[in-house]
Short mmCIF file of C-alpha atoms and ligand atoms in Angstrom, two decimals:
data_model
loop_
_atom_site.label_atom_id
_atom_site.label_comp_id
_atom_site.label_asym_id
_atom_site.label_seq_id
_atom_site.Cartn_x
_atom_site.Cartn_y
_atom_site.Cartn_z
CA MET Z 1 -16.59 -84.28 -98.86
CA ALA Z 2 -16.77 -87.74 -97.47
CA VAL Z 3 -13.42 -89.35 -96.56
CA GLU Z 4 -12.65 -92.89 -95.49
CA LEU Z 5 -13.63 -93.73 -91.96
CA GLU Z 6 -10.06 -94.57 -90.98
CA THR Z 7 -8.72 -91.39 -92.50
CA LEU Z 8 -11.36 -89.55 -90.57
CA GLU Z 9 -10.26 -91.15 -87.32
CA THR Z 10 -6.60 -90.21 -87.77
CA GLU Z 11 -7.59 -86.75 -88.84
CA ILE Z 12 -9.58 -86.31 -85.64
CA GLU Z 13 -6.69 -87.60 -83.54
CA SER Z 14 -4.22 -85.19 -84.99
CA LEU Z 15 -6.74 -82.35 -84.76
CA GLU Z 16 -7.18 -83.16 -81.10
CA ALA Z 17 -3.42 -83.08 -80.44
CA GLU Z 18 -3.05 -79.84 -82.32
CA THR Z 19 -6.02 -78.31 -80.50
CA LEU Z 20 -4.64 -79.26 -77.09
CA ARG Z 21 -1.41 -77.49 -77.97
CA ALA Z 22 -3.16 -74.33 -79.21
CA VAL Z 23 -5.46 -74.26 -76.20
CA ALA Z 24 -2.52 -74.57 -73.83
CA GLU Z 25 -0.99 -71.50 -75.43
CA ALA Z 26 -4.14 -69.39 -75.18
CA THR Z 27 -3.90 -67.05 -72.21
CA THR Z 28 -7.02 -64.98 -72.80
CA LEU Z 29 -10.64 -65.91 -73.42
CA ASP Z 30 -10.51 -64.10 -76.76
CA ALA Z 31 -7.55 -66.17 -77.92
CA LEU Z 32 -9.34 -69.32 -76.77
CA ARG Z 33 -12.48 -68.39 -78.66
CA SER Z 34 -10.58 -67.93 -81.87
CA VAL Z 35 -9.07 -71.44 -81.52
CA GLU Z 36 -12.54 -72.79 -80.80
CA SER Z 37 -14.05 -71.25 -83.89
CA ARG Z 38 -11.20 -72.58 -86.04
CA VAL Z 39 -11.98 -76.10 -84.77
CA THR Z 40 -15.64 -76.54 -83.93
CA GLY Z 41 -17.11 -73.42 -85.54
CA ARG Z 42 -19.44 -73.95 -88.52
CA ASN Z 43 -16.56 -73.52 -90.94
CA GLY Z 44 -13.96 -74.96 -88.60
CA THR Z 45 -12.19 -78.26 -89.28
CA LEU Z 46 -14.50 -80.44 -87.18
CA GLY Z 47 -17.50 -78.22 -87.89
CA SER Z 48 -17.28 -78.85 -91.64
CA ARG Z 49 -16.81 -82.55 -91.10
CA LEU Z 50 -20.06 -82.60 -89.13
CA GLN Z 51 -21.77 -80.89 -92.06
CA SER Z 52 -20.54 -83.66 -94.35
CA ILE Z 53 -22.22 -86.59 -92.50
CA LYS Z 54 -25.04 -86.45 -95.00
CA ASP Z 55 -22.59 -87.10 -97.86
CA TYR Z 56 -21.78 -90.61 -96.58
CA PRO Z 57 -23.65 -93.67 -97.86
CA PRO Z 58 -26.59 -94.34 -95.50
CA ALA Z 59 -24.95 -97.49 -94.17
CA GLN Z 60 -21.92 -95.55 -92.90
CA ARG Z 61 -23.70 -92.48 -91.60
CA GLY Z 62 -24.39 -93.97 -88.17
CA GLN Z 63 -20.75 -94.77 -87.50
CA VAL Z 64 -19.40 -91.53 -88.91
CA GLY Z 65 -21.98 -89.59 -86.97
CA GLN Z 66 -21.09 -91.31 -83.72
CA LEU Z 67 -17.39 -90.77 -84.27
CA LEU Z 68 -17.81 -87.12 -85.03
CA ASN Z 69 -20.30 -86.44 -82.23
CA HIS Z 70 -18.08 -88.08 -79.65
CA ALA Z 71 -15.22 -86.00 -80.92
CA LYS Z 72 -17.39 -82.93 -80.74
CA MET Z 73 -18.14 -83.61 -77.06
CA ARG Z 74 -14.46 -84.16 -76.23
CA PHE Z 75 -13.53 -80.91 -77.94
CA ALA Z 76 -16.31 -79.09 -76.07
CA LYS Z 77 -14.82 -80.31 -72.81
CA ILE Z 78 -11.31 -79.27 -73.85
CA PHE Z 79 -12.55 -75.75 -74.52
CA ALA Z 80 -14.67 -75.56 -71.35
CA ASP Z 81 -11.75 -76.70 -69.18
CA ALA Z 82 -9.43 -74.22 -70.82
CA ALA Z 83 -11.93 -71.40 -70.29
CA ASP Z 84 -12.15 -72.29 -66.58
CA ARG Z 85 -8.38 -72.25 -66.31
CA ILE Z 86 -8.08 -68.85 -68.00
CA ARG Z 87 -10.82 -67.34 -65.84
CA ALA Z 88 -9.19 -68.66 -62.69
CA SER Z 89 -5.83 -67.23 -63.64
CA GLU Z 90 -7.36 -63.83 -64.51
CA ALA Z 91 -9.06 -63.74 -61.11
CA ALA Z 92 -5.79 -64.64 -59.41
CA ASN Z 93 -4.01 -61.82 -61.26
CA GLU Z 94 -6.71 -59.37 -60.28
CA ALA Z 95 -6.50 -60.45 -56.64
CA HIS Z 96 -2.75 -59.99 -56.75
CA ARG Z 97 -3.11 -56.50 -58.23
CA ALA Z 98 -5.63 -55.56 -55.56
CA SER Z 99 -3.48 -56.89 -52.74
CA SER Z 100 -0.38 -55.11 -54.05
CA PHE Z 101 -2.04 -51.63 -53.88
CA ASP Z 102 0.02 -49.65 -51.42
CA PRO Z 103 -2.02 -46.87 -49.84
CA THR Z 104 1.09 -45.29 -48.35
CA LEU Z 105 2.60 -44.44 -51.74
CA PRO Z 106 2.31 -40.73 -52.69
CA GLY Z 107 -0.64 -40.08 -55.00
CA VAL Z 108 -0.61 -38.50 -58.43
CA ARG Z 109 -0.27 -34.77 -57.90
CA PRO Z 110 -3.09 -32.92 -59.70
CA ALA Z 111 -2.07 -29.96 -61.84
CA LEU Z 112 -2.80 -26.81 -59.87
CA GLY Z 113 -2.70 -24.35 -62.76
CA SER Z 114 -0.74 -21.16 -62.42
CA LEU Z 115 -1.08 -17.45 -61.83
CA HIS Z 116 -3.29 -15.20 -63.88
CA PRO Z 117 -1.03 -12.79 -65.82
CA VAL Z 118 -2.50 -9.80 -63.94
CA THR Z 119 -1.85 -11.41 -60.55
CA HIS Z 120 1.66 -12.20 -61.68
CA VAL Z 121 2.54 -8.60 -62.58
CA GLN Z 122 0.69 -7.28 -59.52
CA TRP Z 123 2.83 -9.41 -57.23
CA GLN Z 124 5.91 -8.36 -59.12
CA VAL Z 125 5.11 -4.65 -58.76
CA GLU Z 126 4.28 -5.13 -55.07
CA ASP Z 127 7.60 -6.83 -54.61
CA VAL Z 128 9.55 -3.99 -56.23
CA PHE Z 129 7.84 -1.32 -54.12
CA GLN Z 130 7.93 -3.25 -50.88
CA ARG Z 131 11.68 -3.34 -51.26
CA LEU Z 132 11.51 0.48 -51.50
CA GLY Z 133 9.60 0.72 -48.23
CA PHE Z 134 6.07 1.03 -49.60
CA ILE Z 135 3.12 -0.48 -47.72
CA ILE Z 136 0.26 -2.22 -49.53
CA GLU Z 137 -3.24 -0.86 -48.96
CA THR Z 138 -6.58 -1.87 -50.40
CA GLY Z 139 -9.74 0.17 -50.74
CA PRO Z 140 -13.38 -0.62 -51.47
CA GLU Z 141 -14.52 -1.34 -55.03
CA MET Z 142 -17.88 0.25 -54.26
CA GLU Z 143 -16.73 3.78 -53.47
CA THR Z 144 -18.25 7.06 -52.40
CA GLU Z 145 -18.41 9.95 -54.80
CA TYR Z 146 -16.36 11.85 -52.23
CA TYR Z 147 -13.28 9.63 -52.37
CA ASN Z 148 -13.52 8.77 -56.07
CA PHE Z 149 -13.94 12.40 -57.22
CA GLU Z 150 -14.41 15.15 -54.64
CA ALA Z 151 -11.34 14.51 -52.48
CA LEU Z 152 -9.30 14.11 -55.66
CA ASN Z 153 -10.00 17.68 -56.61
CA ILE Z 154 -12.80 16.79 -59.03
CA PRO Z 155 -15.85 18.64 -57.66
CA ALA Z 156 -19.38 17.89 -58.84
CA LEU Z 157 -20.10 19.48 -62.24
CA HIS Z 158 -16.36 19.72 -63.01
CA PRO Z 159 -15.89 18.64 -66.62
CA ALA Z 160 -13.07 16.30 -65.54
CA ARG Z 161 -15.75 13.91 -64.23
CA ASP Z 162 -16.58 13.20 -67.86
CA MET Z 163 -13.07 11.82 -68.39
CA GLN Z 164 -14.11 8.70 -66.53
CA ASP Z 165 -17.27 6.91 -67.62
CA THR Z 166 -18.76 5.86 -64.34
CA PHE Z 167 -21.07 3.09 -63.22
CA TRP Z 168 -23.38 4.86 -60.76
CA LEU Z 169 -25.22 2.67 -58.28
CA ASN Z 170 -28.78 3.06 -56.99
CA ASN Z 171 -27.52 3.71 -53.49
CA GLY Z 172 -25.73 6.89 -54.60
CA MET Z 173 -22.31 5.23 -54.58
CA LEU Z 174 -20.30 4.15 -57.61
CA LEU Z 175 -17.90 1.48 -58.80
CA ARG Z 176 -14.50 3.09 -58.42
CA THR Z 177 -13.14 4.25 -61.75
CA HIS Z 178 -9.54 4.18 -60.55
CA THR Z 179 -7.47 3.23 -57.52
CA SER Z 180 -6.76 6.90 -56.70
CA PRO Z 181 -9.44 7.04 -53.95
CA VAL Z 182 -7.01 5.00 -51.85
CA GLN Z 183 -4.62 8.03 -51.92
CA VAL Z 184 -6.79 10.15 -49.65
CA ARG Z 185 -7.93 7.19 -47.54
CA ALA Z 186 -4.27 6.29 -46.91
CA MET Z 187 -3.25 9.88 -46.14
CA GLN Z 188 -6.06 10.17 -43.61
CA ARG Z 189 -5.23 6.83 -42.03
CA HIS Z 190 -1.44 7.05 -41.84
CA GLY Z 191 -0.41 10.73 -42.18
CA PRO Z 192 2.98 11.83 -43.59
CA PRO Z 193 5.56 10.70 -44.50
CA LEU Z 194 3.90 8.02 -46.57
CA ARG Z 195 4.80 5.40 -49.15
CA VAL Z 196 1.82 3.38 -50.19
CA LEU Z 197 0.89 1.06 -53.02
CA ALA Z 198 -2.76 0.22 -53.69
CA PRO Z 199 -3.52 -2.48 -56.23
CA GLY Z 200 -7.11 -3.24 -57.19
CA ARG Z 201 -9.94 -3.69 -59.60
CA CYS Z 202 -11.52 -0.69 -61.30
CA PHE Z 203 -14.58 -0.26 -63.46
CA ARG Z 204 -15.59 2.04 -66.29
CA TYR Z 205 -18.60 2.20 -68.54
CA GLU Z 206 -16.45 1.51 -71.58
CA THR Z 207 -17.15 0.10 -74.98
CA VAL Z 208 -15.05 -3.05 -74.98
CA ASP Z 209 -12.39 -3.37 -77.66
CA ALA Z 210 -8.85 -4.79 -77.99
CA SER Z 211 -7.47 -2.36 -75.41
CA HIS Z 212 -10.50 -1.33 -73.29
CA GLU Z 213 -12.50 -3.31 -70.80
CA ASN Z 214 -15.23 -2.32 -68.35
CA THR Z 215 -13.29 -4.14 -65.62
CA PHE Z 216 -9.54 -3.81 -65.30
CA HIS Z 217 -6.76 -3.61 -62.73
CA GLN Z 218 -4.61 -0.68 -61.68
CA VAL Z 219 -2.07 -0.13 -59.01
CA GLU Z 220 -1.88 3.26 -57.36
CA GLY Z 221 1.40 4.50 -55.96
CA LEU Z 222 1.79 7.43 -53.60
CA MET Z 223 4.91 8.81 -52.00
CA ILE Z 224 4.76 11.80 -49.69
CA ASP Z 225 7.63 13.30 -47.80
CA ARG Z 226 9.63 16.49 -47.53
CA HIS Z 227 11.41 17.51 -50.77
CA ILE Z 228 9.86 14.94 -53.10
CA SER Z 229 10.36 16.05 -56.71
CA ILE Z 230 9.56 15.07 -60.29
CA ALA Z 231 13.07 13.62 -60.51
CA ASN Z 232 12.14 11.11 -57.78
CA LEU Z 233 8.96 10.25 -59.66
CA ILE Z 234 10.71 9.58 -62.98
CA ALA Z 235 13.47 7.56 -61.34
CA MET Z 236 10.91 5.35 -59.60
CA MET Z 237 8.87 4.81 -62.76
CA LYS Z 238 11.92 3.79 -64.76
CA LEU Z 239 13.02 1.45 -62.01
CA LEU Z 240 9.58 -0.11 -61.92
CA LEU Z 241 9.42 -0.79 -65.66
CA ARG Z 242 12.98 -2.08 -65.71
CA GLU Z 243 12.22 -4.54 -62.92
CA VAL Z 244 9.00 -5.77 -64.50
CA PHE Z 245 10.37 -6.19 -68.01
CA GLY Z 246 13.83 -7.31 -67.01
CA ARG Z 247 15.40 -4.78 -69.39
CA ASP Z 248 15.43 -1.04 -70.01
CA VAL Z 249 12.13 -0.03 -71.59
CA ARG Z 250 11.80 2.96 -73.90
CA VAL Z 251 9.47 5.52 -72.39
CA ARG Z 252 8.27 9.02 -73.19
CA LEU Z 253 6.77 11.63 -70.90
CA ARG Z 254 3.96 13.87 -72.10
CA PRO Z 255 2.01 16.46 -70.18
CA GLY Z 256 -1.23 14.88 -68.98
CA TYR Z 257 -4.19 16.40 -67.21
CA PHE Z 258 -5.49 14.84 -64.03
CA PRO Z 259 -7.14 17.20 -61.54
CA PHE Z 260 -5.42 15.51 -58.59
CA VAL Z 261 -1.86 16.12 -59.79
CA GLU Z 262 0.01 19.26 -60.79
CA PRO Z 263 1.98 18.98 -62.95
CA GLY Z 264 0.57 15.80 -64.43
CA PHE Z 265 2.14 13.46 -66.96
CA GLU Z 266 1.41 10.55 -69.19
CA LEU Z 267 4.29 8.13 -69.21
CA ASP Z 268 4.05 5.98 -72.33
CA MET Z 269 6.06 2.88 -73.10
CA ASN Z 270 7.07 1.52 -76.43
CA CYS Z 271 4.34 -0.98 -77.48
CA ALA Z 272 5.70 -4.46 -76.83
CA ILE Z 273 3.10 -6.13 -79.04
CA CYS Z 274 4.35 -4.56 -82.29
CA ASP Z 275 7.69 -3.27 -81.04
CA GLY Z 276 6.61 0.27 -81.80
CA THR Z 277 5.65 -0.25 -85.42
CA GLY Z 278 1.91 0.24 -84.81
CA CYS Z 279 -0.88 -2.27 -84.14
CA ALA Z 280 -4.50 -2.43 -82.92
CA THR Z 281 -3.42 -2.50 -79.27
CA CYS Z 282 -1.48 0.78 -79.47
CA LYS Z 283 -3.95 2.26 -81.96
CA GLN Z 284 -1.18 2.32 -84.58
CA SER Z 285 0.84 4.85 -82.57
CA GLY Z 286 3.62 2.53 -81.39
CA TRP Z 287 3.16 3.84 -77.84
CA LEU Z 288 0.95 2.70 -75.02
CA GLU Z 289 -0.22 4.89 -72.16
CA ILE Z 290 0.76 2.86 -69.17
CA LEU Z 291 1.72 5.18 -66.33
CA PRO Z 292 -0.27 8.33 -65.74
CA CYS Z 293 1.41 10.21 -62.92
CA GLY Z 294 2.28 13.57 -61.43
CA MET Z 295 2.93 15.63 -58.32
CA VAL Z 296 0.08 15.42 -55.84
CA HIS Z 297 -2.12 18.53 -56.05
CA PRO Z 298 -2.02 20.69 -52.87
CA ASN Z 299 -5.80 20.43 -52.58
CA VAL Z 300 -5.57 16.63 -52.45
CA LEU Z 301 -2.93 16.84 -49.72
CA ARG Z 302 -5.29 19.12 -47.79
CA TYR Z 303 -8.16 16.63 -48.20
CA GLY Z 304 -5.76 14.06 -46.77
CA LYS Z 305 -5.02 16.39 -43.81
CA ILE Z 306 -1.43 16.97 -44.91
CA ASP Z 307 0.11 20.44 -45.04
CA PRO Z 308 1.18 21.19 -48.65
CA ASN Z 309 3.63 23.82 -47.44
CA GLU Z 310 5.58 21.21 -45.58
CA TYR Z 311 5.14 18.11 -47.73
CA THR Z 312 5.12 17.24 -51.40
CA GLY Z 313 4.57 13.95 -53.11
CA PHE Z 314 4.05 12.10 -56.33
CA ALA Z 315 1.35 9.68 -57.38
CA PHE Z 316 0.99 7.28 -60.27
CA GLY Z 317 -1.72 4.95 -61.48
CA LEU Z 318 -0.22 2.00 -63.26
CA GLY Z 319 -2.50 0.01 -65.56
CA LEU Z 320 -1.84 -3.52 -64.33
CA THR Z 321 -3.95 -5.12 -67.02
CA ARG Z 322 -2.04 -3.26 -69.72
CA LEU Z 323 1.23 -4.07 -68.07
CA ALA Z 324 0.36 -7.79 -68.13
CA MET Z 325 -0.55 -7.50 -71.81
CA MET Z 326 2.75 -5.84 -72.60
CA LYS Z 327 4.80 -8.23 -70.55
CA PHE Z 328 3.27 -11.38 -72.00
CA GLY Z 329 2.49 -10.09 -75.49
CA ILE Z 330 -1.27 -10.47 -75.12
CA GLY Z 331 -2.72 -8.42 -77.96
CA ASP Z 332 -6.33 -8.40 -76.82
CA ILE Z 333 -7.46 -7.31 -73.36
CA ARG Z 334 -10.65 -9.41 -73.64
CA VAL Z 335 -8.59 -12.57 -73.41
CA LEU Z 336 -7.70 -11.70 -69.82
CA ASN Z 337 -11.22 -11.30 -68.55
CA ARG Z 338 -12.99 -14.16 -70.22
CA GLY Z 339 -11.33 -16.89 -68.18
CA ASP Z 340 -9.65 -18.36 -71.23
CA VAL Z 341 -7.03 -20.78 -69.93
CA ARG Z 342 -4.84 -20.05 -72.93
CA ALA Z 343 -4.08 -16.70 -71.28
CA ILE Z 344 -2.95 -18.28 -68.08
CA VAL Z 345 0.77 -18.08 -67.64
CA SER Z 346 2.59 -21.31 -67.02
CA PRO Z 347 5.84 -21.06 -65.06
CA GLU Z 348 7.99 -21.55 -68.17
CA ARG Z 349 6.26 -18.61 -69.76
CA LEU Z 350 6.83 -16.17 -66.95
CA THR Z 351 10.00 -14.84 -68.49
CA GLY Z 352 8.95 -13.35 -71.77
CA PRO Z 353 6.25 -12.36 -74.23
CA THR Z 354 4.73 -15.55 -75.58
CA ILE Z 355 0.94 -15.32 -75.63
CA LYS Z 356 -0.60 -13.67 -78.65
CA SER Z 357 -4.21 -12.69 -79.20
CA VAL Z 358 -6.34 -15.80 -79.66
CA ASP Z 359 -8.90 -14.15 -81.95
N1 LIG T 401 -6.28 7.67 -61.53
C1 LIG T 401 -5.86 8.06 -62.83
C2 LIG T 401 -6.68 7.29 -63.87
O1 LIG T 401 -7.07 6.20 -63.65
C3 LIG T 401 -4.42 7.78 -63.06
C4 LIG T 401 -3.50 8.59 -62.20
C5 LIG T 401 -3.14 8.17 -60.96
C6 LIG T 401 -2.98 9.79 -62.69
C7 LIG T 401 -2.25 8.91 -60.19
C8 LIG T 401 -2.10 10.51 -61.95
C9 LIG T 401 -1.75 10.07 -60.70
O2 LIG T 401 -6.92 7.82 -64.94
#
């Protein structure tokens, strides 16, 4: 819409004053651009006036056009100057930030993660037994048939070999099915009296389910001295579970057959997943076999070059993987082996059962 030339002049003057004020307030290029489009953009105040030149009578068009085009150039300069100022101040800020970086300040500490539940209980068990004078021994994971079976009173063709599904290797050796081979190795190396704890990884050709894995952890315990009895064994096992769980744990002792102990027992603990009411982990029984144990068989002592008439001893094979499941309430053993970080125990969680099966 065409307005009087004079009106147009005053309008431009006040627009210019207003624009200078808005531009002075703009501190970012984005803010500046939005002022610019309000003023000189196609639909902006000056922009639409430029569109309306053609609406003036031909005689006036020259003057109006000149007025508006001069204004347009002045506005362009206002915006260009303001953009330069904003860019310069952004660069100065950036330079200040860069110069204020202090390389001597401590960095951001990366999260280191925490212990695997099995490692946690292993260290805890080691700690309990070290206080009782036990030494820690390790043995090979690739074992000879002799130490895994023969020296443990399980001769070739003895049906007890079928109790443990074994991974046989092409070189005639095997992946140890339990940590018991360390018993005889330790007896041979150290002689009596002996208190030894042997944690480690074991392998069985198992069908994997909620409570069985082909790779799992045990800790073997062996105590040999004069006059060692079943009473000593039971007292130690109760102490162990009490220390690990931080409370008295309900246990039951059943006769159990292992060729390397006589008598042999299965020490079961009340299932901590279901509190004894029955679940998949305890196969609905409410109990979990956790501590097979017994008095060392005289033949095994002989294999270890120890006189059974002079010495007796007890041995136990604690399922570390199961113990970790019970302690932290992990319902499915597969969680522990698949590297799932949800099974990793954060320090706050180390005190009680918190992790449930993630299936
Ligand atoms: N080695 C046995 C197993 O894994 C457990 C065990 C160890 C039993 C020591 C008695 C004594 O089945």
